[in-house]
Amino acid sequence: MQTTELVLHGLVVKKAGTAEQIAAVLGLDEPEVRAALDDALATGDVAGARGTFMPTPAGRARLDAAYPQAYAQVREDTTVTSAADRFEVINRKLLALLTRWQSVPQAGSTVPNDHSDPAYDNAVLDELGDLHERTEPILAVLAGAVPRLKVYADRLAAAYDRALGGEHDYVSGVRVDSYHTVWHELHEDLLRILGRTRQE
Amino acid sequence: MSSWCVLLDGSEVPGRDEIGGKAWSLAQMRRLGLPGPPAFVLPTRVCREYHAAGGELSEPVEEALRTGIAHLEAETGRRFGGAERPLLVSVRSGAPISMPGMMDTVLNLGFDERVEQALAAEAGSAEYAADTHRRFVAGFAAVVLKADLDDESLPAQELRRQVAAQLGRSVPEDPWEQLREAVCAVLGSWHSRRATAYRRHSGIPDDLGTAVTVQAMVFGNMGHGSGTGVLFSRNPLTGDPQPYGEYLPGGQGEDVVSGAHDPLPLAQLAERHPAVHDELLAAARLLETAHADVQDIEFTVERGRLYLLQTRDAKRSPQAAVRLAVDLADEGLITPADAVARVSAEQVRRLLEPRLDPTDRAGAAVLATGEPASPGVGVGTALADADEVVRRAADGEPVVFVARTTSPEDVHAMIAATAVCTETGGSTSHAAVVCRGLGRPAVVGCGAGTVERLTGRDVTIDGGTGTVFDGLLPLRRIDADGDDRLRRLQSWVAEQAGIEVVTDTSAEVLDLDELGVVEAGEVAAAVADAGTGAVAVRGSVVETADGVGAAIRAGVRRIVAAEPLPVLLAAAAHRRAEQGSQTAARLRRSA
């Protein structure tokens, strides 16, 4: 993919962002991203205000048109598609686990997890660690085909380390680069690379 | 008794440092005279010696295992690896402080072919014995050997073959070898990457060590008059003093917890086994008094005999948290200061969120139903365009975001909306996880055509029941002053908080919202710039726990907030954390 389209892709996965944020998502140098954003501004593919950029409808159309060719080879690679299938299996387990982190099944209903029971939380963190370790080889396969995906492995590992270090927000918090925030973006990225439709 | 093997028969209760938190809790139960499956512990010194010896079980430890198993055999009248009435055991880790990375429990350990035959004869079911054997092999493979099995429902011998092919290591055939390997795996897990990282982060000493608990298995699925269940000493959803429980006849412990089967209400146990039911309720009362908190008790009935497997402080709804704290204080089980420590600011905030009145709900037309994904109620105009949601919400208009599916791009709309509704997905979808993370009410999986039907209409989303109502229904707040328990909790916390929180003041107030101070880290500088720490402050940042803490550290002694109770609770929690007060330490110990 061309850098301009890649930057559009980063903006769509992240929804709006600064050059710095998009560079981090894509694993590119910031000056390179900044230059591509300036080009895209000139062609009307992105709109920007106060250093934050968003894709325009024209930019989206251009991006959607670019995917099939840019990832033609990847889409036919069965090692990639079967790795993505395994990712979907882990995705379901991860979302069920994050649900148990947020709310605890209790007495036929659920109650919000107030994080007062370290044994409960640690058991969830343990399972998260197991899922993380099972995801690593899958991401290695995917990054073999699309090297920039390696960034997600680093971001997920960083989120897990912070969660393990007691920063609860880094499990499923929305306003930080939590495990779920990164995972959600990775999932979106994969769906776009492979031209698959989101099931939920 | 040798210091390498501690019998959990209630005769002595060594400290948590020696036998770990879980075994300590079991020992306490036995000490109260309550029935539990027999168990013994290899204390934490075994862990230190094991690693000092380079990962070898020394002869004294081998001897301790033989002594411990002999005790379990004597207590149960069973034999480990026996061809008749075989003894099966569970092996679990138990550090003095809970931490991730420690080995999970292995159940049903002690199996070989003869044991399977013996179990089949005893239970009168070859199928049951084969299934228990399969569960053991799958569990041992996953937990001890870290194998990755695709299909755990295969027969035991097939699972053994797969494990050997995958790892070049097998699940041992000899019960004693199974026991030794499981014990070594527990001790080895003390130095797992995750446990080591957690201890480093949390400042837990590396030489604390884990204990190993070995406990006889009891079977809720063996023969008539058996079953398993969960009992809460009071209702954890409402806080009602009536015990609440579920019972699954013929079930094993996991079955109730996993939700794979529908359990029966506890009344069924009372009908089938009235004596067991009475014994269980008496045990619950005893444990509740001993722990000074509501207990969540797992139990098994084996051929009409009750065994308590585990007890812990129950997780509870926000509503129950307030009621239980105040009731327990009224009953003299805890002090008012304890009661304050039992309720979090977040719980009260949730409790005070506006809600629907049952009569308003009953009279409203239902536009859609789906899965309740995130509790709470939100009203507004339903909009499907994420950018429009953000724009109109920024203008102060209440809007509800409706979407077929949601992607990361939609998160900003979910933040801006009062509530969220989706066509697809269940309660464990990305949208549900995001909405719960935001505390945003959400109904998901409402079905195709929902977006089209709702867009442009005024709607009310009830995320607790999974319902979308027509129109903007009135939201009603609980009046904290009108609720006796909340009022009393507030009077108690006001004495502990160390600051004053008022709804209004005629004196000068530093408005942090106006100053654009939204991060806790910016509070100190803003207060310093204002010249004096004695001034009162207000703003959304001092309604968060971190913000309250930062304000107090900056010298603020007066906060203005529409709802004082959550702020007071956050201040009291901050004070307890700062003082490392004895109350908090005691609660942690009993947790």
PDB file of N, CA and C in Angstrom, chain B residues 33-102:
ATOM      1  N   GLY B  33     -15.463 -26.195  63.193  1.00  0.00           N
ATOM      2  CA  GLY B  33     -16.205 -27.441  63.299  1.00  0.00           C
ATOM      3  C   GLY B  33     -17.050 -27.749  62.076  1.00  0.00           C
ATOM      4  N   LEU B  34     -16.752 -27.080  60.972  1.00  0.00           N
ATOM      5  CA  LEU B  34     -17.558 -27.276  59.763  1.00  0.00           C
ATOM      6  C   LEU B  34     -16.963 -28.403  58.912  1.00  0.00           C
ATOM      7  N   PRO B  35     -17.827 -29.107  58.182  1.00  0.00           N
ATOM      8  CA  PRO B  35     -17.361 -30.272  57.433  1.00  0.00           C
ATOM      9  C   PRO B  35     -16.723 -29.870  56.099  1.00  0.00           C
ATOM     10  N   GLY B  36     -15.465 -30.243  55.892  1.00  0.00           N
ATOM     11  CA  GLY B  36     -14.806 -30.016  54.610  1.00  0.00           C
ATOM     12  C   GLY B  36     -14.091 -31.288  54.222  1.00  0.00           C
ATOM     13  N   PRO B  37     -13.787 -31.474  52.939  1.00  0.00           N
ATOM     14  CA  PRO B  37     -13.027 -32.660  52.555  1.00  0.00           C
ATOM     15  C   PRO B  37     -11.656 -32.610  53.229  1.00  0.00           C
ATOM     16  N   PRO B  38     -11.132 -33.751  53.719  1.00  0.00           N
ATOM     17  CA  PRO B  38      -9.828 -33.751  54.374  1.00  0.00           C
ATOM     18  C   PRO B  38      -8.746 -33.198  53.459  1.00  0.00           C
ATOM     19  N   ALA B  39      -7.768 -32.530  54.057  1.00  0.00           N
ATOM     20  CA  ALA B  39      -6.733 -31.891  53.239  1.00  0.00           C
ATOM     21  C   ALA B  39      -5.448 -31.765  54.045  1.00  0.00           C
ATOM     22  N   PHE B  40      -4.319 -31.660  53.335  1.00  0.00           N
ATOM     23  CA  PHE B  40      -3.066 -31.318  53.998  1.00  0.00           C
ATOM     24  C   PHE B  40      -2.309 -30.314  53.139  1.00  0.00           C
ATOM     25  N   VAL B  41      -1.319 -29.666  53.748  1.00  0.00           N
ATOM     26  CA  VAL B  41      -0.581 -28.608  53.063  1.00  0.00           C
ATOM     27  C   VAL B  41       0.919 -28.839  53.187  1.00  0.00           C
ATOM     28  N   LEU B  42       1.624 -28.641  52.079  1.00  0.00           N
ATOM     29  CA  LEU B  42       3.080 -28.499  52.150  1.00  0.00           C
ATOM     30  C   LEU B  42       3.321 -27.009  52.322  1.00  0.00           C
ATOM     31  N   PRO B  43       3.870 -26.582  53.451  1.00  0.00           N
ATOM     32  CA  PRO B  43       3.971 -25.144  53.739  1.00  0.00           C
ATOM     33  C   PRO B  43       4.974 -24.430  52.818  1.00  0.00           C
ATOM     34  N   THR B  44       4.980 -23.107  52.914  1.00  0.00           N
ATOM     35  CA  THR B  44       5.777 -22.304  51.980  1.00  0.00           C
ATOM     36  C   THR B  44       7.275 -22.592  52.092  1.00  0.00           C
ATOM     37  N   ARG B  45       7.732 -23.097  53.242  1.00  0.00           N
ATOM     38  CA  ARG B  45       9.171 -23.376  53.358  1.00  0.00           C
ATOM     39  C   ARG B  45       9.579 -24.454  52.359  1.00  0.00           C
ATOM     40  N   VAL B  46       8.611 -25.346  51.997  1.00  0.00           N
ATOM     41  CA  VAL B  46       8.899 -26.379  50.994  1.00  0.00           C
ATOM     42  C   VAL B  46       9.296 -25.723  49.674  1.00  0.00           C
ATOM     43  N   CYS B  47       8.608 -24.628  49.350  1.00  0.00           N
ATOM     44  CA  CYS B  47       8.886 -23.910  48.101  1.00  0.00           C
ATOM     45  C   CYS B  47      10.307 -23.351  48.126  1.00  0.00           C
ATOM     46  N   ARG B  48      10.667 -22.738  49.246  1.00  0.00           N
ATOM     47  CA  ARG B  48      12.018 -22.158  49.334  1.00  0.00           C
ATOM     48  C   ARG B  48      13.087 -23.244  49.235  1.00  0.00           C
ATOM     49  N   GLU B  49      12.861 -24.369  49.947  1.00  0.00           N
ATOM     50  CA  GLU B  49      13.845 -25.458  49.928  1.00  0.00           C
ATOM     51  C   GLU B  49      13.938 -26.076  48.525  1.00  0.00           C
ATOM     52  N   TYR B  50      12.770 -26.210  47.889  1.00  0.00           N
ATOM     53  CA  TYR B  50      12.707 -26.826  46.561  1.00  0.00           C
ATOM     54  C   TYR B  50      13.581 -26.045  45.572  1.00  0.00           C
ATOM     55  N   HIS B  51      13.442 -24.710  45.612  1.00  0.00           N
ATOM     56  CA  HIS B  51      14.220 -23.900  44.670  1.00  0.00           C
ATOM     57  C   HIS B  51      15.687 -23.823  45.069  1.00  0.00           C
ATOM     58  N   ALA B  52      15.936 -23.838  46.383  1.00  0.00           N
ATOM     59  CA  ALA B  52      17.333 -23.837  46.833  1.00  0.00           C
ATOM     60  C   ALA B  52      18.030 -25.115  46.390  1.00  0.00           C
ATOM     61  N   ALA B  53      17.254 -26.215  46.306  1.00  0.00           N
ATOM     62  CA  ALA B  53      17.832 -27.502  45.909  1.00  0.00           C
ATOM     63  C   ALA B  53      17.854 -27.664  44.391  1.00  0.00           C
ATOM     64  N   GLY B  54      17.560 -26.581  43.657  1.00  0.00           N
ATOM     65  CA  GLY B  54      17.634 -26.634  42.199  1.00  0.00           C
ATOM     66  C   GLY B  54      16.440 -27.323  41.559  1.00  0.00           C
ATOM     67  N   GLY B  55      15.274 -27.299  42.242  1.00  0.00           N
ATOM     68  CA  GLY B  55      14.065 -27.863  41.637  1.00  0.00           C
ATOM     69  C   GLY B  55      13.914 -29.352  41.850  1.00  0.00           C
ATOM     70  N   GLU B  56      14.260 -29.803  43.055  1.00  0.00           N
ATOM     71  CA  GLU B  56      14.123 -31.229  43.393  1.00  0.00           C
ATOM     72  C   GLU B  56      13.279 -31.357  44.658  1.00  0.00           C
ATOM     73  N   LEU B  57      12.418 -32.404  44.701  1.00  0.00           N
ATOM     74  CA  LEU B  57      11.706 -32.706  45.933  1.00  0.00           C
ATOM     75  C   LEU B  57      12.657 -33.494  46.827  1.00  0.00           C
ATOM     76  N   SER B  58      12.937 -32.962  48.001  1.00  0.00           N
ATOM     77  CA  SER B  58      13.867 -33.645  48.899  1.00  0.00           C
ATOM     78  C   SER B  58      13.151 -34.813  49.586  1.00  0.00           C
ATOM     79  N   GLU B  59      13.920 -35.665  50.218  1.00  0.00           N
ATOM     80  CA  GLU B  59      13.334 -36.827  50.888  1.00  0.00           C
ATOM     81  C   GLU B  59      12.324 -36.424  51.975  1.00  0.00           C
ATOM     82  N   PRO B  60      12.613 -35.389  52.773  1.00  0.00           N
ATOM     83  CA  PRO B  60      11.595 -34.985  53.758  1.00  0.00           C
ATOM     84  C   PRO B  60      10.264 -34.590  53.115  1.00  0.00           C
ATOM     85  N   VAL B  61      10.308 -34.026  51.914  1.00  0.00           N
ATOM     86  CA  VAL B  61       9.071 -33.630  51.250  1.00  0.00           C
ATOM     87  C   VAL B  61       8.337 -34.865  50.729  1.00  0.00           C
ATOM     88  N   GLU B  62       9.098 -35.808  50.174  1.00  0.00           N
ATOM     89  CA  GLU B  62       8.493 -37.075  49.736  1.00  0.00           C
ATOM     90  C   GLU B  62       7.802 -37.746  50.925  1.00  0.00           C
ATOM     91  N   GLU B  63       8.486 -37.717  52.045  1.00  0.00           N
ATOM     92  CA  GLU B  63       7.943 -38.313  53.271  1.00  0.00           C
ATOM     93  C   GLU B  63       6.661 -37.576  53.691  1.00  0.00           C
ATOM     94  N   ALA B  64       6.687 -36.238  53.539  1.00  0.00           N
ATOM     95  CA  ALA B  64       5.517 -35.433  53.904  1.00  0.00           C
ATOM     96  C   ALA B  64       4.321 -35.800  53.021  1.00  0.00           C
ATOM     97  N   LEU B  65       4.579 -36.045  51.737  1.00  0.00           N
ATOM     98  CA  LEU B  65       3.491 -36.430  50.833  1.00  0.00           C
ATOM     99  C   LEU B  65       2.893 -37.769  51.270  1.00  0.00           C
ATOM    100  N   ARG B  66       3.790 -38.714  51.629  1.00  0.00           N
ATOM    101  CA  ARG B  66       3.293 -40.027  52.073  1.00  0.00           C
ATOM    102  C   ARG B  66       2.462 -39.882  53.350  1.00  0.00           C
ATOM    103  N   THR B  67       2.957 -39.058  54.279  1.00  0.00           N
ATOM    104  CA  THR B  67       2.231 -38.831  55.534  1.00  0.00           C
ATOM    105  C   THR B  67       0.862 -38.199  55.258  1.00  0.00           C
ATOM    106  N   GLY B  68       0.883 -37.198  54.391  1.00  0.00           N
ATOM    107  CA  GLY B  68      -0.355 -36.470  54.101  1.00  0.00           C
ATOM    108  C   GLY B  68      -1.387 -37.367  53.430  1.00  0.00           C
ATOM    109  N   ILE B  69      -0.951 -38.127  52.437  1.00  0.00           N
ATOM    110  CA  ILE B  69      -1.885 -39.020  51.730  1.00  0.00           C
ATOM    111  C   ILE B  69      -2.426 -40.084  52.694  1.00  0.00           C
ATOM    112  N   ALA B  70      -1.550 -40.596  53.580  1.00  0.00           N
ATOM    113  CA  ALA B  70      -2.007 -41.590  54.557  1.00  0.00           C
ATOM    114  C   ALA B  70      -3.114 -40.997  55.431  1.00  0.00           C
ATOM    115  N   HIS B  71      -2.970 -39.710  55.765  1.00  0.00           N
ATOM    116  CA  HIS B  71      -4.004 -39.022  56.549  1.00  0.00           C
ATOM    117  C   HIS B  71      -5.318 -38.960  55.763  1.00  0.00           C
ATOM    118  N   LEU B  72      -5.240 -38.592  54.482  1.00  0.00           N
ATOM    119  CA  LEU B  72      -6.460 -38.505  53.672  1.00  0.00           C
ATOM    120  C   LEU B  72      -7.109 -39.888  53.543  1.00  0.00           C
ATOM    121  N   GLU B  73      -6.266 -40.920  53.399  1.00  0.00           N
ATOM    122  CA  GLU B  73      -6.800 -42.286  53.277  1.00  0.00           C
ATOM    123  C   GLU B  73      -7.527 -42.686  54.560  1.00  0.00           C
ATOM    124  N   ALA B  74      -6.916 -42.356  55.692  1.00  0.00           N
ATOM    125  CA  ALA B  74      -7.535 -42.721  56.970  1.00  0.00           C
ATOM    126  C   ALA B  74      -8.858 -41.992  57.172  1.00  0.00           C
ATOM    127  N   GLU B  75      -8.886 -40.715  56.788  1.00  0.00           N
ATOM    128  CA  GLU B  75     -10.093 -39.907  56.987  1.00  0.00           C
ATOM    129  C   GLU B  75     -11.241 -40.333  56.081  1.00  0.00           C
ATOM    130  N   THR B  76     -10.898 -40.769  54.849  1.00  0.00           N
ATOM    131  CA  THR B  76     -11.940 -41.070  53.861  1.00  0.00           C
ATOM    132  C   THR B  76     -12.253 -42.555  53.762  1.00  0.00           C
ATOM    133  N   GLY B  77     -11.376 -43.393  54.293  1.00  0.00           N
ATOM    134  CA  GLY B  77     -11.553 -44.832  54.110  1.00  0.00           C
ATOM    135  C   GLY B  77     -11.327 -45.248  52.659  1.00  0.00           C
ATOM    136  N   ARG B  78     -10.515 -44.477  51.947  1.00  0.00           N
ATOM    137  CA  ARG B  78     -10.200 -44.772  50.550  1.00  0.00           C
ATOM    138  C   ARG B  78      -8.710 -44.979  50.390  1.00  0.00           C
ATOM    139  N   ARG B  79      -8.295 -45.511  49.227  1.00  0.00           N
ATOM    140  CA  ARG B  79      -6.871 -45.705  48.984  1.00  0.00           C
ATOM    141  C   ARG B  79      -6.428 -45.010  47.711  1.00  0.00           C
ATOM    142  N   PHE B  80      -5.301 -44.273  47.839  1.00  0.00           N
ATOM    143  CA  PHE B  80      -4.748 -43.562  46.683  1.00  0.00           C
ATOM    144  C   PHE B  80      -4.201 -44.598  45.696  1.00  0.00           C
ATOM    145  N   GLY B  81      -4.717 -44.602  44.460  1.00  0.00           N
ATOM    146  CA  GLY B  81      -4.305 -45.610  43.478  1.00  0.00           C
ATOM    147  C   GLY B  81      -4.880 -46.978  43.774  1.00  0.00           C
ATOM    148  N   GLY B  82      -5.909 -47.035  44.623  1.00  0.00           N
ATOM    149  CA  GLY B  82      -6.452 -48.319  45.059  1.00  0.00           C
ATOM    150  C   GLY B  82      -7.363 -48.951  44.026  1.00  0.00           C
ATOM    151  N   ALA B  83      -7.397 -50.295  44.051  1.00  0.00           N
ATOM    152  CA  ALA B  83      -8.259 -51.025  43.126  1.00  0.00           C
ATOM    153  C   ALA B  83      -9.684 -51.128  43.677  1.00  0.00           C
ATOM    154  N   GLU B  84      -9.861 -50.646  44.886  1.00  0.00           N
ATOM    155  CA  GLU B  84     -11.191 -50.560  45.475  1.00  0.00           C
ATOM    156  C   GLU B  84     -11.307 -49.223  46.194  1.00  0.00           C
ATOM    157  N   ARG B  85     -12.483 -48.631  46.156  1.00  0.00           N
ATOM    158  CA  ARG B  85     -12.688 -47.319  46.781  1.00  0.00           C
ATOM    159  C   ARG B  85     -11.464 -46.416  46.625  1.00  0.00           C
ATOM    160  N   PRO B  86     -11.144 -46.030  45.390  1.00  0.00           N
ATOM    161  CA  PRO B  86      -9.941 -45.222  45.161  1.00  0.00           C
ATOM    162  C   PRO B  86     -10.099 -43.798  45.711  1.00  0.00           C
ATOM    163  N   LEU B  87      -8.986 -43.237  46.163  1.00  0.00           N
ATOM    164  CA  LEU B  87      -8.935 -41.841  46.619  1.00  0.00           C
ATOM    165  C   LEU B  87      -8.436 -40.978  45.470  1.00  0.00           C
ATOM    166  N   LEU B  88      -9.201 -39.955  45.127  1.00  0.00           N
ATOM    167  CA  LEU B  88      -8.730 -38.966  44.164  1.00  0.00           C
ATOM    168  C   LEU B  88      -8.507 -37.661  44.925  1.00  0.00           C
ATOM    169  N   VAL B  89      -7.563 -36.857  44.468  1.00  0.00           N
ATOM    170  CA  VAL B  89      -7.253 -35.607  45.170  1.00  0.00           C
ATOM    171  C   VAL B  89      -7.201 -34.425  44.207  1.00  0.00           C
ATOM    172  N   SER B  90      -7.287 -33.232  44.784  1.00  0.00           N
ATOM    173  CA  SER B  90      -7.002 -32.018  44.019  1.00  0.00           C
ATOM    174  C   SER B  90      -5.681 -31.452  44.541  1.00  0.00           C
ATOM    175  N   VAL B  91      -4.947 -30.773  43.650  1.00  0.00           N
ATOM    176  CA  VAL B  91      -3.687 -30.132  44.044  1.00  0.00           C
ATOM    177  C   VAL B  91      -3.772 -28.682  43.616  1.00  0.00           C
ATOM    178  N   ARG B  92      -3.532 -27.753  44.564  1.00  0.00           N
ATOM    179  CA  ARG B  92      -3.610 -26.337  44.193  1.00  0.00           C
ATOM    180  C   ARG B  92      -2.497 -25.527  44.853  1.00  0.00           C
ATOM    181  N   SER B  93      -2.205 -24.405  44.251  1.00  0.00           N
ATOM    182  CA  SER B  93      -1.198 -23.505  44.811  1.00  0.00           C
ATOM    183  C   SER B  93      -1.850 -22.653  45.886  1.00  0.00           C
ATOM    184  N   GLY B  94      -1.049 -22.055  46.734  1.00  0.00           N
ATOM    185  CA  GLY B  94      -1.611 -21.167  47.741  1.00  0.00           C
ATOM    186  C   GLY B  94      -0.542 -20.251  48.291  1.00  0.00           C
ATOM    187  N   ALA B  95      -0.400 -19.091  47.666  1.00  0.00           N
ATOM    188  CA  ALA B  95       0.564 -18.123  48.166  1.00  0.00           C
ATOM    189  C   ALA B  95      -0.088 -17.314  49.290  1.00  0.00           C
ATOM    190  N   PRO B  96       0.715 -16.748  50.187  1.00  0.00           N
ATOM    191  CA  PRO B  96       0.149 -15.919  51.257  1.00  0.00           C
ATOM    192  C   PRO B  96      -0.625 -14.727  50.698  1.00  0.00           C
ATOM    193  N   ILE B  97      -0.195 -14.231  49.527  1.00  0.00           N
ATOM    194  CA  ILE B  97      -0.869 -13.112  48.874  1.00  0.00           C
ATOM    195  C   ILE B  97      -1.246 -13.596  47.475  1.00  0.00           C
ATOM    196  N   SER B  98      -2.510 -13.357  47.085  1.00  0.00           N
ATOM    197  CA  SER B  98      -2.947 -13.801  45.764  1.00  0.00           C
ATOM    198  C   SER B  98      -2.140 -13.117  44.671  1.00  0.00           C
ATOM    199  N   MET B  99      -1.738 -13.886  43.662  1.00  0.00           N
ATOM    200  CA  MET B  99      -1.013 -13.276  42.537  1.00  0.00           C
ATOM    201  C   MET B  99      -1.264 -14.069  41.266  1.00  0.00           C
ATOM    202  N   PRO B 100      -1.181 -13.420  40.116  1.00  0.00           N
ATOM    203  CA  PRO B 100      -1.325 -14.156  38.862  1.00  0.00           C
ATOM    204  C   PRO B 100      -0.074 -14.985  38.608  1.00  0.00           C
ATOM    205  N   GLY B 101      -0.194 -15.943  37.704  1.00  0.00           N
ATOM    206  CA  GLY B 101       0.965 -16.722  37.292  1.00  0.00           C
ATOM    207  C   GLY B 101       1.166 -17.994  38.077  1.00  0.00           C
ATOM    208  N   MET B 102       0.397 -18.156  39.183  1.00  0.00           N
ATOM    209  CA  MET B 102       0.525 -19.384  39.958  1.00  0.00           C
ATOM    210  C   MET B 102      -0.307 -20.481  39.308  1.00  0.00           C
TER     211      MET B 102
END
